[in-house]
Short mmCIF file of C-alpha atoms and ligand atoms in Angstrom, two decimals:
data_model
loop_
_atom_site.label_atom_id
_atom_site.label_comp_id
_atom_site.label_asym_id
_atom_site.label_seq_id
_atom_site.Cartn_x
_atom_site.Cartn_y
_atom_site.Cartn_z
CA UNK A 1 165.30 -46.70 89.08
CA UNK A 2 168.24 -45.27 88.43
CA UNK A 3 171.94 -46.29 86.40
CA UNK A 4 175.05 -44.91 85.21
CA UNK A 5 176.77 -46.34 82.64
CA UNK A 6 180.43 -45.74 80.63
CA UNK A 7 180.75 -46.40 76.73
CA UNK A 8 183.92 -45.91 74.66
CA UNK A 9 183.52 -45.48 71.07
CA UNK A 10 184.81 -47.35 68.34
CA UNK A 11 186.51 -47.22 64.54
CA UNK A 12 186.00 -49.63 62.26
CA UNK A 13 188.55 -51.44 59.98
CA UNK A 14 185.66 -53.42 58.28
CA UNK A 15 183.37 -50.66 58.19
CA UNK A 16 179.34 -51.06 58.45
CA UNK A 17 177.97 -49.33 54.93
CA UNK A 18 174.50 -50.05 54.17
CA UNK A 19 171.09 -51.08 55.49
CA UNK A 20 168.49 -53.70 54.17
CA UNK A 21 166.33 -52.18 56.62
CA UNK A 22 166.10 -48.33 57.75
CA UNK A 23 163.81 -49.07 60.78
CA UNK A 24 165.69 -52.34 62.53
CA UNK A 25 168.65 -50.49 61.65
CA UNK A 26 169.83 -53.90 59.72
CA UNK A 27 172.90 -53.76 57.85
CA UNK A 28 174.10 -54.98 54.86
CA UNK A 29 177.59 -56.22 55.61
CA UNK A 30 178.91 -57.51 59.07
CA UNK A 31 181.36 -54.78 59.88
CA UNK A 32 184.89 -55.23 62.58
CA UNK A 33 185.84 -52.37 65.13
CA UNK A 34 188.04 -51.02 67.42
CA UNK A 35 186.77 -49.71 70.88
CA UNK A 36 189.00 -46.64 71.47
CA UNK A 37 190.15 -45.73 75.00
CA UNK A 38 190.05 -42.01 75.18
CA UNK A 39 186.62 -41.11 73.36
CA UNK A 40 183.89 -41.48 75.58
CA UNK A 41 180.73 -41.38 77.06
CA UNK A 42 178.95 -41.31 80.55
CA UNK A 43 175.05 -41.43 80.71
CA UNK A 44 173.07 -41.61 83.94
CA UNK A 45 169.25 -42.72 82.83
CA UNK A 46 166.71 -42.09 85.83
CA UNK A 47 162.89 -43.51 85.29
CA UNK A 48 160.72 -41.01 87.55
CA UNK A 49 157.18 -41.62 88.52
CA UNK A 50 156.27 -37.89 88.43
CA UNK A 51 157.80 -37.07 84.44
CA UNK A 52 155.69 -36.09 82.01
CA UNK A 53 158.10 -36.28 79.06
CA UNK A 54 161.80 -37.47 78.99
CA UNK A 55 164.39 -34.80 79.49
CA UNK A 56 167.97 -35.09 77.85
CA UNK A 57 170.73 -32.80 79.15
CA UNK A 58 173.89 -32.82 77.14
CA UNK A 59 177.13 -31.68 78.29
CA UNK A 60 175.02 -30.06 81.30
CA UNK A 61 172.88 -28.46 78.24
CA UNK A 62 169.09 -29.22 77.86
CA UNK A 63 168.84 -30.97 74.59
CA UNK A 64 165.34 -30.82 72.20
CA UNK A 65 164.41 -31.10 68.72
CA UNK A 66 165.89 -34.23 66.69
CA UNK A 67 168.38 -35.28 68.96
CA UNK A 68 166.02 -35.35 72.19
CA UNK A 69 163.44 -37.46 69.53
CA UNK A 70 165.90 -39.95 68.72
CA UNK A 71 166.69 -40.43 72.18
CA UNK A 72 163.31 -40.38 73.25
CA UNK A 73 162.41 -43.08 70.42
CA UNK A 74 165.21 -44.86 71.74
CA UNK A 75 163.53 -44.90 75.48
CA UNK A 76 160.73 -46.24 73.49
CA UNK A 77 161.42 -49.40 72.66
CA UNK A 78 163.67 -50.11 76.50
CA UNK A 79 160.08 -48.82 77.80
CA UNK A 80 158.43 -51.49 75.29
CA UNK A 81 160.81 -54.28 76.44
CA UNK A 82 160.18 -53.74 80.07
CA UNK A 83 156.39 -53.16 80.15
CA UNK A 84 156.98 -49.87 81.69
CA UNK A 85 155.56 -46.48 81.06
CA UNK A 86 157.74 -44.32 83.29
CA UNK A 87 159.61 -41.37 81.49
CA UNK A 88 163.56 -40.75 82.20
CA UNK A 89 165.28 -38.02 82.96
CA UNK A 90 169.03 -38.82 80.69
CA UNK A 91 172.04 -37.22 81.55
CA UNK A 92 175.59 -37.28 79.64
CA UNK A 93 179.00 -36.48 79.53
CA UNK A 94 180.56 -36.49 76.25
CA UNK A 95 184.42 -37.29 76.31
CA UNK A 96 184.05 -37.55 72.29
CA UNK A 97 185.06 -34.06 71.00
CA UNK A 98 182.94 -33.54 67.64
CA UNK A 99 185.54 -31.89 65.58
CA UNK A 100 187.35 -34.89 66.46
CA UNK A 101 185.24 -37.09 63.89
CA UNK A 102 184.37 -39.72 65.84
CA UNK A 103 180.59 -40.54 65.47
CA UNK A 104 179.41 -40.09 69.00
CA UNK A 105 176.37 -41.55 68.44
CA UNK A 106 178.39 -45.12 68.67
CA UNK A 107 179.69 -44.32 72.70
CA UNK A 108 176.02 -41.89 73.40
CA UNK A 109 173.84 -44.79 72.34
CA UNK A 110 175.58 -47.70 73.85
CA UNK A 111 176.03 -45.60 77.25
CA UNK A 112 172.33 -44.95 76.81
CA UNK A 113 171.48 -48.37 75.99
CA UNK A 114 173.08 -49.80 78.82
CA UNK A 115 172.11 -47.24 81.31
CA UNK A 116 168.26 -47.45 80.23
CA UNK A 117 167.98 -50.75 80.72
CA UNK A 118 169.74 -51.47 83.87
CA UNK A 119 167.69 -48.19 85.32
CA UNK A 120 163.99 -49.67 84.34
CA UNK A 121 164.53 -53.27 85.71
CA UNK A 122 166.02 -55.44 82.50
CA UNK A 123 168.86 -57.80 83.30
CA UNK A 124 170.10 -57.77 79.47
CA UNK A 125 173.12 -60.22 78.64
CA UNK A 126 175.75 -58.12 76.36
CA UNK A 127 173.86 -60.03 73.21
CA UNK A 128 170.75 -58.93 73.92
CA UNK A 129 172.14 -55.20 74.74
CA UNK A 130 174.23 -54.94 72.11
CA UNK A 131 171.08 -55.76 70.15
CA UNK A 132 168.81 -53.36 71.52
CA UNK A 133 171.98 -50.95 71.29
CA UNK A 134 171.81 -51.25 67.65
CA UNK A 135 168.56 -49.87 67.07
CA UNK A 136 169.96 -46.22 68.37
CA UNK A 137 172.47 -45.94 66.44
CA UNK A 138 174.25 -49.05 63.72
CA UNK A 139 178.11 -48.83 64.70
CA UNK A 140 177.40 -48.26 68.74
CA UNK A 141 176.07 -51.84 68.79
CA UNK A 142 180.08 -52.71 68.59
CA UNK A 143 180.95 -50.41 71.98
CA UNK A 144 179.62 -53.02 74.01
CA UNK A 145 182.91 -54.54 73.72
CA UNK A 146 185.93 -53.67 74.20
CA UNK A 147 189.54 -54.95 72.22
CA UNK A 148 188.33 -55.94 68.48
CA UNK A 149 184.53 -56.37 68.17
CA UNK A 150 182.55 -58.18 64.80
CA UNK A 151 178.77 -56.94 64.17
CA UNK A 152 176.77 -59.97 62.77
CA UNK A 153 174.44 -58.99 60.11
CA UNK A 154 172.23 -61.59 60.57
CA UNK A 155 169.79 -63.50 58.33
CA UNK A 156 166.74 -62.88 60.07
CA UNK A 157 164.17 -60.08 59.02
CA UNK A 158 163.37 -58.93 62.78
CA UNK A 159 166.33 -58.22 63.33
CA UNK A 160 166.87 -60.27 66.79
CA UNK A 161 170.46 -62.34 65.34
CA UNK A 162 171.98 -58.94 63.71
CA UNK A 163 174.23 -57.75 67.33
CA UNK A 164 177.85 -57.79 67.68
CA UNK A 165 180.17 -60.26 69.20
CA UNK A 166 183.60 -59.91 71.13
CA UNK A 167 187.03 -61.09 68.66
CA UNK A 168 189.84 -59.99 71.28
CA UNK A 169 189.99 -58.44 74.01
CA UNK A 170 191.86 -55.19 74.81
CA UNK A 171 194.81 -56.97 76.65
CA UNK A 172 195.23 -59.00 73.29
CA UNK A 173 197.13 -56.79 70.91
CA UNK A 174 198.52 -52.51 72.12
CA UNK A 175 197.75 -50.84 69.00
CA UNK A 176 196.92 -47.11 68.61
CA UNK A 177 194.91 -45.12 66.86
CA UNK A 178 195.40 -41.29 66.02
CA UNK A 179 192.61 -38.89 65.27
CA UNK A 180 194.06 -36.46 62.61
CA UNK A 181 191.52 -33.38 62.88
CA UNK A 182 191.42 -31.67 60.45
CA UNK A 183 190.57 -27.26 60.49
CA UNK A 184 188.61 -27.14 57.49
CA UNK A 185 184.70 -27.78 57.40
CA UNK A 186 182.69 -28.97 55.21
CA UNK A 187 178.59 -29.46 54.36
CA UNK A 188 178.02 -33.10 56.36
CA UNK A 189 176.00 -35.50 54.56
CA UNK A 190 174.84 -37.62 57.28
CA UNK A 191 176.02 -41.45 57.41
CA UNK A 192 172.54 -42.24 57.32
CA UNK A 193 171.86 -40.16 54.40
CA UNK A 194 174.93 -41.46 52.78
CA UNK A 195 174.67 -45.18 52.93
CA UNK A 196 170.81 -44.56 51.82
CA UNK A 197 172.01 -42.74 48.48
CA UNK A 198 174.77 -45.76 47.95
CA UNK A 199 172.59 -48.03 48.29
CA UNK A 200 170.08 -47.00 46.03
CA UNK A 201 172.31 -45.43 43.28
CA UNK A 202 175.52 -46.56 43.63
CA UNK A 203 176.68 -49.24 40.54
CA UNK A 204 179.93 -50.32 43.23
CA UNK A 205 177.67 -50.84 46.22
CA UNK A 206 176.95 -54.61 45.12
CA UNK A 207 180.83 -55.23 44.76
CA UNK A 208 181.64 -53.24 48.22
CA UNK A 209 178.69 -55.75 49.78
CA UNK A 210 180.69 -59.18 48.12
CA UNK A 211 184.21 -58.65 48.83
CA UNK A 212 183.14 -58.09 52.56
CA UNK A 213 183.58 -61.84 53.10
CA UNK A 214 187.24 -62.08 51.92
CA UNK A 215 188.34 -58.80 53.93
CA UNK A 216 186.47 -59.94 57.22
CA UNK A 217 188.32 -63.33 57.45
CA UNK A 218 191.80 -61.62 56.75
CA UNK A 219 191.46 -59.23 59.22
CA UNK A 220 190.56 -61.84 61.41
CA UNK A 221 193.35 -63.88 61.07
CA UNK A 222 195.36 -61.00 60.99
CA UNK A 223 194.31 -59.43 64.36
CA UNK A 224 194.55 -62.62 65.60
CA UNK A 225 198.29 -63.22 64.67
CA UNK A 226 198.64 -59.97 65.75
CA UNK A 227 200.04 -58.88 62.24
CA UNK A 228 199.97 -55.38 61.96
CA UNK A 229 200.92 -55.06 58.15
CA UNK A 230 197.98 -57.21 57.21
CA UNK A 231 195.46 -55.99 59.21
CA UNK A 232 196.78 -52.65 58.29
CA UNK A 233 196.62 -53.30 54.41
CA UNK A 234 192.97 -54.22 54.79
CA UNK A 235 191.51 -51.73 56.44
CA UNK A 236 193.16 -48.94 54.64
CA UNK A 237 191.51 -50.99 51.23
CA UNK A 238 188.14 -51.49 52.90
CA UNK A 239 187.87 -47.90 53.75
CA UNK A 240 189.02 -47.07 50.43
CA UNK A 241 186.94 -49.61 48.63
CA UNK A 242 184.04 -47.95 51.08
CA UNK A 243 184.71 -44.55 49.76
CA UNK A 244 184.87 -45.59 45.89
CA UNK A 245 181.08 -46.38 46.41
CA UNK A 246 180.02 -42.69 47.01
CA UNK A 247 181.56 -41.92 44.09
CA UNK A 248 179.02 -44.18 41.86
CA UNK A 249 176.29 -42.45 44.00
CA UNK A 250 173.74 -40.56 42.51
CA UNK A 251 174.30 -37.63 42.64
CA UNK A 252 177.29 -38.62 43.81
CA UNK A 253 179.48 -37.27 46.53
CA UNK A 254 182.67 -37.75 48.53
CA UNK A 255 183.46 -37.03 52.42
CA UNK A 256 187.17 -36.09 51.87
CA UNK A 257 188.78 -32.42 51.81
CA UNK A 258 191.88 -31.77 50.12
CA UNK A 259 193.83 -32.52 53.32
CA UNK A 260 192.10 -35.71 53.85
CA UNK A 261 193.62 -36.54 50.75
CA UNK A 262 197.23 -35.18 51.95
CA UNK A 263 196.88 -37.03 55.58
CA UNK A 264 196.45 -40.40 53.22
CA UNK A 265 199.49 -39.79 51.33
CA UNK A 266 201.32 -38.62 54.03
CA UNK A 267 200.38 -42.32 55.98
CA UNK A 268 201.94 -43.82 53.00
CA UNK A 269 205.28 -41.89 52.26
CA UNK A 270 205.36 -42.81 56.48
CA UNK A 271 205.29 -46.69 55.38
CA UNK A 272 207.63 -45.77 52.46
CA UNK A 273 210.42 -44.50 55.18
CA UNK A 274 209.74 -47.33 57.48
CA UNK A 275 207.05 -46.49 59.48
CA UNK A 276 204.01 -48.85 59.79
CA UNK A 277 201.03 -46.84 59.11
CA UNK A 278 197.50 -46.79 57.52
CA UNK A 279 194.43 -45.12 57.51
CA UNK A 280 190.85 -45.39 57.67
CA UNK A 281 187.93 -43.01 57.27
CA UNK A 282 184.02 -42.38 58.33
CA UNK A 283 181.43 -40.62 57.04
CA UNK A 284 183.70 -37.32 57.40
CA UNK A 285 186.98 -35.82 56.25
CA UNK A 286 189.24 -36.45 59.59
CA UNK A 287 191.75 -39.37 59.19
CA UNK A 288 192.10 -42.07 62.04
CA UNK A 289 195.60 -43.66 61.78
CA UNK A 290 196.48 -47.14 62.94
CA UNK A 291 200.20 -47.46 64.15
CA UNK A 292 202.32 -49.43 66.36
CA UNK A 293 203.27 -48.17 70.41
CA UNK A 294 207.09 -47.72 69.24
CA UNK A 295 206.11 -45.29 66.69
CA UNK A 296 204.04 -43.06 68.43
CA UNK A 297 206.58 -39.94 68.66
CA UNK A 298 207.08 -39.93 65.00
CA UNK A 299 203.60 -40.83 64.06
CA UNK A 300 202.51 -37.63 66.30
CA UNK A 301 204.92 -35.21 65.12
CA UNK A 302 204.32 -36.02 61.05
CA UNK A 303 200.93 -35.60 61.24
CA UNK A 304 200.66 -32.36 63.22
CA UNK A 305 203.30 -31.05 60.54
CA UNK A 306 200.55 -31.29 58.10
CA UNK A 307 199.43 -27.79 57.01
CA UNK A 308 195.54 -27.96 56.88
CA UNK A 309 195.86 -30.12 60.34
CA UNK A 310 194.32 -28.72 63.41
CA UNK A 311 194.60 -31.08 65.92
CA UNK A 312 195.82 -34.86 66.67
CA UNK A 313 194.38 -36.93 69.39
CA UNK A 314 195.59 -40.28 70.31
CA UNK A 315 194.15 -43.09 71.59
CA UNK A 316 194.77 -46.96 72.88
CA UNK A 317 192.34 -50.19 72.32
CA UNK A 318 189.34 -49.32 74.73
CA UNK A 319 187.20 -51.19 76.88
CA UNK A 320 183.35 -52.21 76.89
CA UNK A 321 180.67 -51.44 78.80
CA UNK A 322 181.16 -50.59 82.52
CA UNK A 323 178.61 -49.20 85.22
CA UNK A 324 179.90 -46.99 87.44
CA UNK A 325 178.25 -46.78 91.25
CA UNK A 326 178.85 -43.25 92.04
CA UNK A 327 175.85 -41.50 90.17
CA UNK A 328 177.10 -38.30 90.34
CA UNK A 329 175.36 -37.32 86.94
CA UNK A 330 172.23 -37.99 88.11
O1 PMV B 1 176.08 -46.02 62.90
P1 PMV B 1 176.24 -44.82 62.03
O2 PMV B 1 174.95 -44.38 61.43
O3 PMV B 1 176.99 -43.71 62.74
O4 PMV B 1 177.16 -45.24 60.77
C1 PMV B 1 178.55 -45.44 60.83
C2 PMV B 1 179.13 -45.65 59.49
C3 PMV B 1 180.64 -45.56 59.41
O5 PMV B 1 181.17 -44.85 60.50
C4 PMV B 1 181.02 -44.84 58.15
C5 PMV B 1 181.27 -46.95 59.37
C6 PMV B 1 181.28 -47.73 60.65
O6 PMV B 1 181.23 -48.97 60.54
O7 PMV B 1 181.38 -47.16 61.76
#
């Protein structure tokens, strides 16, 4: 009873920003990603007769306190599904480096997800995984998929039509994506903590949730024209129109630095000289920038010329989902 399982993570251009419910992890908004090849993460899940609690190893480091709980509530509900009371021993690799920004809960929890339930005996179709997927962790419903993948709200109040759904493929459209790290630090508030106060105080977070519609079908037809410029534009305003809602928060609050403000103008004197560019940003101060192969040199050496700038790492349109046979982390 044993799996191994590979999940990339993902940035959104649409990005997920709100729940109407904190349990079901149900969102507000559907939300439009891209699965990144070179952030990543490897989980082997084993299901042992003679456990008396699951175990979580991290990096080859034993994990406990709130991040062993939420994978251990996780386990749950795969336990729940299959009708099986076996504990797991979970091991990962993450390929995601923290200070790099990404959220590696999206890549840990769909790696775990998939892992889980191949280990304990469910055949799940990538629905119905990137379903249960969703309950670990909101954005790692979308690494299922790789290319360009859309997480569907849904309209029900269990939950069981809110999973995400393929738009392209990888081999549809070579864009990149660099992670501008940035060397400063700064007091995290929590994405979970942050969409909460949004959506509870924030006067903008009813005008973020409408003009979701509009930007979704853009980007849409933009990715698939393969129009860089317009699917460019609108993420750069979504993340922006994102970030405006924090600042109606009460009390309200903002995830960017002084550099993160720099790296954004710097993306746009970039346009200004000729250079397709734009950025997005999470629920943290590094900048992920969306540019085209050709560019790549340029794009590089600009942004490490940034003082404040620690690091940039850069990455190509991901896959989904694989298993791998040789269980060498387990
Ligand atoms: O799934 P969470 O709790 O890591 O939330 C992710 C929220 C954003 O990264 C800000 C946006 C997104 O869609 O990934």
């Amino acid at each position: 009873m044993k799996a191994t399982a590979k999940a990339h993570t993902n940035i959104a251009l649409i990005k997920y920003w709100g729940k109407r419910n904190d349990e079901l992890i149900l969102p507000t908004n559907n939300s439009l990603s891209i699965t990144l090849d070179g952030f990543y993460t490897t989980t082997s899940v084993a299901f042992k007769q003679d456990l008396t609690e699951d175990t979580f190893l991290l990096n080859n480091t034993p994990i406990v306190g709130e991040q062993h709980q939420r994978v251990t509530s996780f386990l749950n509900l795969v336990r729940k599904l299959a009708g099986k009371e076996l504990y797991a021993e979970v091991k990962s690799m993450n390929a995601v480096p923290t200070a790099a920004g990404f959220a590696s809960s999206a890549s840990g929890f769909a790696a775990l997800a998939a892992a889980a339930s191949k280990a304990i005996g469910l055949n799940l179709s990538e629905s119905e995984l990137s379903r249960l997927t969703r309950q670990g962790s909101g954005s790692a419903c979308r690494s299922i998929f790789g290319g360009f993948a859309e997480w569907q709200k849904g309209a029900r109040v269990d939950g069981s039509d809110s999973f995400a759904v393929q738009v392209a493929p990888k081999e549809h459209w070579d864009i990149r994506v660099a992670a501008v790290v940035l060397s400063s630090k700064m007091k995290k508030v929590s994405s979970r903590a942050g969409m909460k106060r949004t959506v509870e105080s924030s006067p903008f977070f009813k005008g973020w949730v409408e003009s979701i519609p509009a930007d979704l079908d853009a980007i849409k037809q933009g990715i698939s024209d393969r129009d860089f410029q317009k699917v460019g534009e609108i993420a750069e305003a979504n993340c922006l129109k994102m970030h405006a809602t924090t600042l109606g928060a009460n009390p309200p609050f903002t995830y960017w630095l002084d550099t993160t403000v720099t790296v954004m103008q710097t993306v746009q004197q970039l346009r200004d000289s000729g250079i397709p560019a734009y950025f997005t940003i999470d629920a943290g101060p590094n900048v992920k920038v969306l540019y085209l192969p050709q560019y790549e040199e340029e794009v590089k050496r600009t942004l490490q010329g940034i003082p404040g700038v620690s690091d940039v790492k850069l990455s190509k349109v991901g896959q989904g989902i694989t298993f791998l046979e040789d269980e060498t982390l387990a």
